[in-house]
Amino acid sequence: MLALVLEKQHELSLREIDLPLDVGPTDVKIRIDTVGVCGSDVHYYTHGRIGPFVVNAPMVLGHEAAGTVIEVGGEVTALRIGDRVCMEPGIPDLSSRASKLGLYNIDPTVVFWATPPVHGVLTPEVVHPAAFTYKLADNVSFAEAAMVEPFAVGLQAAVKAKIQPGDVAVVTGAGPIGIMAALAMLAGGCSRVIVSDIVDEKLAIAARYPGVSTVNVRYARLADAIAKATDGWGADVVVEASGAPKAYGGIHDLIRPGGCLVLVGMPVTPVAIDVSSFQTKEIRIETVFRYANVFDRALAMIASGKVDLKPLISATFPFEQSIAAFERAAEGRPGDVKLQINL
């Protein structure tokens, strides 16, 4: 089957490759319509690895996807041929201790699309468990549905934060996940969200949303903006979504006593934090790795109109221009948030 294949670092090809397409009794086969280009896909392309996950053999890229069911397994009852769907790309062992605790995202044996050595879905058809395949509402487009996966990361952050109505939140980092985390915070009940970054173009995109204000930390102090917004009390929640080690410097000063820090961005090197300052303010620290039990909620928020992700889609490429899409993503254009590929 034709697919976008990462042959090795810096080498992509659009070629035929053998992929498993046997439909088991609890599986569905999906004709792929839209796939988002994720930062992790681009990182594998430019660096050949993410932490312990190394591209040692050709791998199909892509894990943010939506499409149409074209075949169902004999035991599948919730989905039918013709249903429009999006897919949660991680397949856990549902009998594992992590899964039994509801933490299937950190099941050590989880199989996740486009994570070496597992193939992704930039190919016309895929097979996936029905249990992790979600039917779309009629008013949700394939393009929006392919945004559910990254939005789910932001929603996981909101869940971990345990937002209270009226909270003031801060998100450091205005990349795709940072902006989606800000939208999840607002949808979850925050009265306002302050988003910081060092790139004006990204901040301008975030600022289009009501309830979001922005700070370029090249020119202004984030702490001053938070103090002004909270009468010096501090933010109820800070979400670190940049992964930049510098973001951790003095981050405890941004948070009110008893507030919460949610770590979403993943620094490539270890970072230092002032533990005693967190202790004396009893700041709660939460961490996020992908998501669990929020995919259906994310889809429902989009369907209801509570969250509008369409303005974050910067460009759409046809399948035959997939390599060009990745080359553009690797450029890191400041005005780009999410690129998508249409099959």
GROMACS .gro file of C-alpha atoms in nm:
model
  343
    1MET     CA    1   0.000   0.000   0.000
    2LEU     CA    2   0.121   0.352  -0.076
    3ALA     CA    3   0.244   0.536   0.234
    4LEU     CA    4   0.464   0.821   0.351
    5VAL     CA    5   0.769   0.639   0.484
    6LEU     CA    6   1.049   0.777   0.696
    7GLU     CA    7   1.338   0.572   0.561
    8LYS     CA    8   1.588   0.722   0.804
    9GLN     CA    9   1.674   1.061   0.948
   10HIS     CA   10   1.620   1.336   0.686
   11GLU     CA   11   1.491   1.089   0.424
   12LEU     CA   12   1.122   1.057   0.334
   13SER     CA   13   0.962   0.869   0.046
   14LEU     CA   14   0.611   0.813  -0.081
   15ARG     CA   15   0.617   0.447  -0.180
   16GLU     CA   16   0.452   0.109  -0.157
   17ILE     CA   17   0.499  -0.081   0.171
   18ASP     CA   18   0.346  -0.396   0.318
   19LEU     CA   19   0.118  -0.311   0.612
   20PRO     CA   20  -0.111  -0.536   0.820
   21LEU     CA   21  -0.473  -0.501   0.707
   22ASP     CA   22  -0.636  -0.812   0.854
   23VAL     CA   23  -0.952  -0.717   1.044
   24GLY     CA   24  -0.993  -0.899   1.374
   25PRO     CA   25  -1.330  -0.960   1.543
   26THR     CA   26  -1.306  -0.640   1.751
   27ASP     CA   27  -1.140  -0.425   1.483
   28VAL     CA   28  -1.253  -0.186   1.214
   29LYS     CA   29  -1.087  -0.094   0.886
   30ILE     CA   30  -1.080   0.278   0.813
   31ARG     CA   31  -1.027   0.468   0.489
   32ILE     CA   32  -0.811   0.760   0.598
   33ASP     CA   33  -0.924   1.108   0.498
   34THR     CA   34  -0.711   1.357   0.695
   35VAL     CA   35  -0.389   1.329   0.894
   36GLY     CA   36  -0.227   1.607   1.098
   37VAL     CA   37   0.148   1.664   1.095
   38CYS     CA   38   0.259   1.639   1.457
   39GLY     CA   39   0.575   1.780   1.611
   40SER     CA   40   0.682   1.428   1.705
   41ASP     CA   41   0.655   1.317   1.339
   42VAL     CA   42   0.873   1.610   1.240
   43HIS     CA   43   1.122   1.536   1.519
   44TYR     CA   44   1.165   1.179   1.398
   45TYR     CA   45   1.222   1.320   1.048
   46THR     CA   46   1.480   1.579   1.158
   47HIS     CA   47   1.649   1.393   1.445
   48GLY     CA   48   1.575   1.024   1.386
   49ARG     CA   49   1.476   0.967   1.747
   50ILE     CA   50   1.285   1.095   2.048
   51GLY     CA   51   1.448   0.985   2.372
   52PRO     CA   52   1.465   0.603   2.372
   53PHE     CA   53   1.252   0.570   2.057
   54VAL     CA   54   1.492   0.542   1.763
   55VAL     CA   55   1.409   0.501   1.394
   56ASN     CA   56   1.615   0.193   1.309
   57ALA     CA   57   1.397   0.077   1.018
   58PRO     CA   58   1.159   0.240   0.767
   59MET     CA   59   0.847   0.366   0.945
   60VAL     CA   60   0.518   0.512   0.821
   61LEU     CA   61   0.451   0.848   0.985
   62GLY     CA   62   0.129   1.006   1.114
   63HIS     CA   63  -0.096   0.952   1.417
   64GLU     CA   64  -0.352   1.237   1.416
   65ALA     CA   65  -0.616   1.092   1.188
   66ALA     CA   66  -0.980   1.074   1.082
   67GLY     CA   67  -1.161   0.875   0.817
   68THR     CA   68  -1.450   0.646   0.727
   69VAL     CA   69  -1.520   0.290   0.843
   70ILE     CA   70  -1.514   0.053   0.544
   71GLU     CA   71  -1.515  -0.285   0.724
   72VAL     CA   72  -1.610  -0.405   1.074
   73GLY     CA   73  -1.513  -0.713   1.271
   74GLY     CA   74  -1.774  -0.970   1.362
   75GLU     CA   75  -1.797  -0.864   1.728
   76VAL     CA   76  -1.818  -0.488   1.665
   77THR     CA   77  -2.159  -0.343   1.748
   78ALA     CA   78  -2.100   0.029   1.810
   79LEU     CA   79  -1.972   0.115   1.462
   80ARG     CA   80  -2.100   0.052   1.110
   81ILE     CA   81  -1.964   0.074   0.758
   82GLY     CA   82  -1.990   0.436   0.648
   83ASP     CA   83  -1.943   0.589   0.995
   84ARG     CA   84  -1.711   0.888   1.000
   85VAL     CA   85  -1.459   0.845   1.282
   86CYS     CA   86  -1.140   0.959   1.448
   87MET     CA   87  -0.899   0.727   1.621
   88GLU     CA   88  -0.710   0.731   1.948
   89PRO     CA   89  -0.364   0.622   1.830
   90GLY     CA   90  -0.247   0.433   2.138
   91ILE     CA   91  -0.346   0.069   2.186
   92PRO     CA   92  -0.283  -0.044   2.545
   93ASP     CA   93  -0.292  -0.388   2.701
   94LEU     CA   94  -0.628  -0.362   2.873
   95SER     CA   95  -0.527  -0.633   3.120
   96SER     CA   96  -0.221  -0.441   3.244
   97ARG     CA   97  -0.208  -0.292   3.592
   98ALA     CA   98  -0.186   0.059   3.444
   99SER     CA   99  -0.497   0.006   3.232
  100LYS     CA  100  -0.690  -0.138   3.526
  101LEU     CA  101  -0.608   0.181   3.717
  102GLY     CA  102  -0.743   0.389   3.427
  103LEU     CA  103  -0.390   0.497   3.334
  104TYR     CA  104  -0.371   0.316   3.002
  105ASN     CA  105  -0.164   0.598   2.850
  106ILE     CA  106   0.131   0.489   3.067
  107ASP     CA  107   0.088   0.118   3.009
  108PRO     CA  108   0.450   0.013   2.941
  109THR     CA  109   0.339  -0.207   2.651
  110VAL     CA  110   0.115   0.047   2.478
  111VAL     CA  111   0.143   0.036   2.097
  112PHE     CA  112   0.132   0.391   1.960
  113TRP     CA  113   0.112   0.487   1.593
  114ALA     CA  114   0.431   0.631   1.441
  115THR     CA  115   0.643   0.552   1.745
  116PRO     CA  116   0.930   0.322   1.648
  117PRO     CA  117   0.894   0.046   1.550
  118VAL     CA  118   0.515   0.092   1.508
  119HIS     CA  119   0.388   0.224   1.174
  120GLY     CA  120   0.166   0.530   1.155
  121VAL     CA  121  -0.133   0.607   0.935
  122LEU     CA  122  -0.020   0.824   0.644
  123THR     CA  123  -0.156   0.559   0.413
  124PRO     CA  124  -0.501   0.509   0.252
  125GLU     CA  125  -0.633   0.237   0.488
  126VAL     CA  126  -0.563   0.122   0.843
  127VAL     CA  127  -0.702  -0.132   1.089
  128HIS     CA  128  -0.770  -0.024   1.447
  129PRO     CA  129  -0.956  -0.154   1.754
  130ALA     CA  130  -1.316  -0.037   1.757
  131ALA     CA  131  -1.278   0.043   2.128
  132PHE     CA  132  -1.041   0.327   2.039
  133THR     CA  133  -1.235   0.451   1.736
  134TYR     CA  134  -1.489   0.732   1.788
  135LYS     CA  135  -1.786   0.820   1.573
  136LEU     CA  136  -1.807   1.184   1.463
  137ALA     CA  137  -2.106   1.408   1.500
  138ASP     CA  138  -2.249   1.522   1.167
  139ASN     CA  139  -2.124   1.878   1.219
  140VAL     CA  140  -1.760   1.777   1.281
  141SER     CA  141  -1.542   1.777   0.970
  142PHE     CA  142  -1.258   1.534   0.908
  143ALA     CA  143  -1.014   1.823   0.946
  144GLU     CA  144  -1.150   1.905   1.291
  145ALA     CA  145  -1.158   1.537   1.386
  146ALA     CA  146  -0.789   1.504   1.302
  147MET     CA  147  -0.729   1.778   1.562
  148VAL     CA  148  -0.888   1.576   1.842
  149GLU     CA  149  -0.561   1.395   1.918
  150PRO     CA  150  -0.351   1.705   1.996
  151PHE     CA  151  -0.646   1.873   2.167
  152ALA     CA  152  -0.675   1.569   2.392
  153VAL     CA  153  -0.329   1.649   2.530
  154GLY     CA  154  -0.449   1.995   2.627
  155LEU     CA  155  -0.765   1.852   2.775
  156GLN     CA  156  -0.560   1.604   2.979
  157ALA     CA  157  -0.377   1.904   3.123
  158ALA     CA  158  -0.706   2.068   3.215
  159VAL     CA  159  -0.827   1.750   3.384
  160LYS     CA  160  -0.502   1.715   3.579
  161ALA     CA  161  -0.524   2.080   3.688
  162LYS     CA  162  -0.861   2.020   3.858
  163ILE     CA  163  -0.988   2.357   3.742
  164GLN     CA  164  -1.240   2.546   3.953
  165PRO     CA  165  -1.487   2.787   3.787
  166GLY     CA  166  -1.330   3.130   3.753
  167ASP     CA  167  -0.969   3.018   3.782
  168VAL     CA  168  -0.697   3.223   3.616
  169ALA     CA  169  -0.458   3.004   3.418
  170VAL     CA  170  -0.125   3.064   3.251
  171VAL     CA  171   0.018   2.863   2.961
  172THR     CA  172   0.388   2.899   2.880
  173GLY     CA  173   0.446   2.815   2.514
  174ALA     CA  174   0.215   2.908   2.224
  175GLY     CA  175   0.277   2.607   2.004
  176PRO     CA  176  -0.013   2.383   1.895
  177ILE     CA  177  -0.034   2.204   2.230
  178GLY     CA  178   0.001   2.526   2.428
  179ILE     CA  179  -0.281   2.699   2.242
  180MET     CA  180  -0.502   2.391   2.268
  181ALA     CA  181  -0.426   2.367   2.640
  182ALA     CA  182  -0.538   2.729   2.676
  183LEU     CA  183  -0.864   2.652   2.495
  184ALA     CA  184  -0.918   2.345   2.714
  185MET     CA  185  -0.862   2.557   3.026
  186LEU     CA  186  -1.123   2.809   2.912
  187ALA     CA  187  -1.371   2.537   2.820
  188GLY     CA  188  -1.308   2.376   3.158
  189GLY     CA  189  -1.414   2.688   3.348
  190CYS     CA  190  -1.121   2.929   3.364
  191SER     CA  191  -1.221   3.295   3.350
  192ARG     CA  192  -0.911   3.388   3.154
  193VAL     CA  193  -0.584   3.241   3.029
  194ILE     CA  194  -0.256   3.423   2.984
  195VAL     CA  195  -0.035   3.268   2.715
  196SER     CA  196   0.336   3.345   2.691
  197ASP     CA  197   0.591   3.284   2.417
  198ILE     CA  198   0.880   3.457   2.239
  199VAL     CA  199   0.721   3.458   1.890
  200ASP     CA  200   0.475   3.736   1.812
  201GLU     CA  201   0.307   3.548   1.527
  202LYS     CA  202   0.214   3.255   1.750
  203LEU     CA  203   0.088   3.485   2.025
  204ALA     CA  204  -0.127   3.670   1.772
  205ILE     CA  205  -0.299   3.344   1.680
  206ALA     CA  206  -0.366   3.264   2.046
  207ALA     CA  207  -0.496   3.616   2.109
  208ARG     CA  208  -0.773   3.572   1.851
  209TYR     CA  209  -0.965   3.366   2.106
  210PRO     CA  210  -1.186   3.550   2.359
  211GLY     CA  211  -1.055   3.505   2.711
  212VAL     CA  212  -0.691   3.473   2.603
  213SER     CA  213  -0.434   3.746   2.663
  214THR     CA  214  -0.070   3.717   2.566
  215VAL     CA  215   0.276   3.816   2.683
  216ASN     CA  216   0.593   3.811   2.475
  217VAL     CA  217   0.854   3.734   2.738
  218ARG     CA  218   1.127   3.881   2.519
  219TYR     CA  219   0.988   4.224   2.596
  220ALA     CA  220   0.778   4.193   2.913
  221ARG     CA  221   0.779   4.004   3.242
  222LEU     CA  222   0.518   3.731   3.266
  223ALA     CA  223   0.514   3.771   3.644
  224ASP     CA  224   0.404   4.134   3.607
  225ALA     CA  225   0.112   4.040   3.381
  226ILE     CA  226   0.000   3.770   3.626
  227ALA     CA  227   0.030   4.003   3.924
  228LYS     CA  228  -0.183   4.262   3.746
  229ALA     CA  229  -0.448   4.005   3.652
  230THR     CA  230  -0.467   3.855   4.003
  231ASP     CA  231  -0.399   4.155   4.229
  232GLY     CA  232  -0.064   4.003   4.318
  233TRP     CA  233  -0.209   3.668   4.430
  234GLY     CA  234  -0.073   3.453   4.147
  235ALA     CA  235  -0.223   3.219   3.890
  236ASP     CA  236  -0.440   2.932   4.003
  237VAL     CA  237  -0.287   2.706   3.738
  238VAL     CA  238   0.028   2.727   3.528
  239VAL     CA  239   0.066   2.488   3.235
  240GLU     CA  240   0.424   2.456   3.108
  241ALA     CA  241   0.386   2.363   2.742
  242SER     CA  242   0.707   2.491   2.585
  243GLY     CA  243   0.953   2.227   2.703
  244ALA     CA  244   1.211   2.508   2.731
  245PRO     CA  245   1.440   2.473   3.034
  246LYS     CA  246   1.434   2.852   3.081
  247ALA     CA  247   1.060   2.835   3.151
  248TYR     CA  248   1.134   2.671   3.485
  249GLY     CA  249   1.333   2.963   3.620
  250GLY     CA  250   1.117   3.123   3.891
  251ILE     CA  251   0.806   2.939   3.773
  252HIS     CA  252   0.695   2.892   4.136
  253ASP     CA  253   0.664   3.271   4.167
  254LEU     CA  254   0.388   3.271   3.905
  255ILE     CA  255   0.160   3.041   4.103
  256ARG     CA  256  -0.060   3.132   4.398
  257PRO     CA  257  -0.028   2.952   4.731
  258GLY     CA  258  -0.199   2.616   4.694
  259GLY     CA  259  -0.205   2.648   4.317
  260CYS     CA  260  -0.105   2.393   4.055
  261LEU     CA  261   0.174   2.346   3.802
  262VAL     CA  262   0.100   2.111   3.512
  263LEU     CA  263   0.399   1.990   3.311
  264VAL     CA  264   0.317   1.916   2.947
  265GLY     CA  265   0.625   2.020   2.749
  266MET     CA  266   0.912   1.772   2.767
  267PRO     CA  267   1.259   1.929   2.807
  268VAL     CA  268   1.534   1.744   2.621
  269THR     CA  269   1.770   1.789   2.916
  270PRO     CA  270   1.707   1.773   3.294
  271VAL     CA  271   1.591   2.097   3.457
  272ALA     CA  272   1.632   2.228   3.811
  273ILE     CA  273   1.342   2.346   4.027
  274ASP     CA  274   1.342   2.518   4.367
  275VAL     CA  275   1.172   2.244   4.569
  276SER     CA  276   1.154   2.440   4.894
  277SER     CA  277   0.969   2.726   4.724
  278PHE     CA  278   0.711   2.479   4.595
  279GLN     CA  279   0.680   2.329   4.942
  280THR     CA  280   0.634   2.656   5.129
  281LYS     CA  281   0.347   2.748   4.896
  282GLU     CA  282   0.214   2.389   4.884
  283ILE     CA  283   0.205   2.404   4.506
  284ARG     CA  284   0.073   2.084   4.354
  285ILE     CA  285   0.270   1.946   4.056
  286GLU     CA  286   0.098   1.734   3.793
  287THR     CA  287   0.247   1.573   3.482
  288VAL     CA  288   0.098   1.485   3.145
  289PHE     CA  289   0.200   1.209   2.907
  290ARG     CA  290  -0.040   1.192   2.613
  291TYR     CA  291  -0.394   1.139   2.753
  292ALA     CA  292  -0.639   0.885   2.893
  293ASN     CA  293  -1.019   0.878   2.904
  294VAL     CA  294  -1.061   1.221   2.742
  295PHE     CA  295  -1.083   1.149   2.368
  296ASP     CA  296  -1.462   1.127   2.368
  297ARG     CA  297  -1.485   1.443   2.581
  298ALA     CA  298  -1.257   1.630   2.342
  299LEU     CA  299  -1.473   1.527   2.048
  300ALA     CA  300  -1.789   1.630   2.232
  301MET     CA  301  -1.646   1.976   2.304
  302ILE     CA  302  -1.570   2.029   1.936
  303ALA     CA  303  -1.912   1.902   1.830
  304SER     CA  304  -2.092   2.131   2.075
  305GLY     CA  305  -1.904   2.439   1.956
  306LYS     CA  306  -1.746   2.487   2.297
  307VAL     CA  307  -1.405   2.469   2.129
  308ASP     CA  308  -1.325   2.589   1.776
  309LEU     CA  309  -0.999   2.446   1.641
  310LYS     CA  310  -1.052   2.539   1.276
  311PRO     CA  311  -0.850   2.864   1.300
  312LEU     CA  312  -0.545   2.659   1.401
  313ILE     CA  313  -0.529   2.471   1.069
  314SER     CA  314  -0.265   2.666   0.877
  315ALA     CA  315  -0.252   2.468   0.550
  316THR     CA  316  -0.368   2.141   0.396
  317PHE     CA  317  -0.159   1.938   0.149
  318PRO     CA  318  -0.274   1.660  -0.086
  319PHE     CA  319  -0.130   1.316  -0.013
  320GLU     CA  320   0.104   1.333  -0.311
  321GLN     CA  321   0.263   1.644  -0.156
  322SER     CA  322   0.320   1.482   0.185
  323ILE     CA  323   0.695   1.527   0.167
  324ALA     CA  324   0.649   1.899   0.097
  325ALA     CA  325   0.420   1.920   0.402
  326PHE     CA  326   0.694   1.776   0.622
  327GLU     CA  327   0.958   2.000   0.471
  328ARG     CA  328   0.742   2.302   0.552
  329ALA     CA  329   0.676   2.175   0.904
  330ALA     CA  330   1.050   2.130   0.955
  331GLU     CA  331   1.102   2.496   0.858
  332GLY     CA  332   0.908   2.598   1.169
  333ARG     CA  333   0.734   2.895   1.011
  334PRO     CA  334   0.622   3.121   1.297
  335GLY     CA  335   0.271   3.163   1.158
  336ASP     CA  336   0.205   2.791   1.124
  337VAL     CA  337   0.015   2.605   1.394
  338LYS     CA  338  -0.113   2.283   1.237
  339LEU     CA  339  -0.046   2.143   0.891
  340GLN     CA  340  -0.266   1.863   0.760
  341ILE     CA  341  -0.250   1.611   0.478
  342ASN     CA  342  -0.563   1.507   0.290
  343LEU     CA  343  -0.577   1.159   0.143
   0.00000   0.00000   0.00000
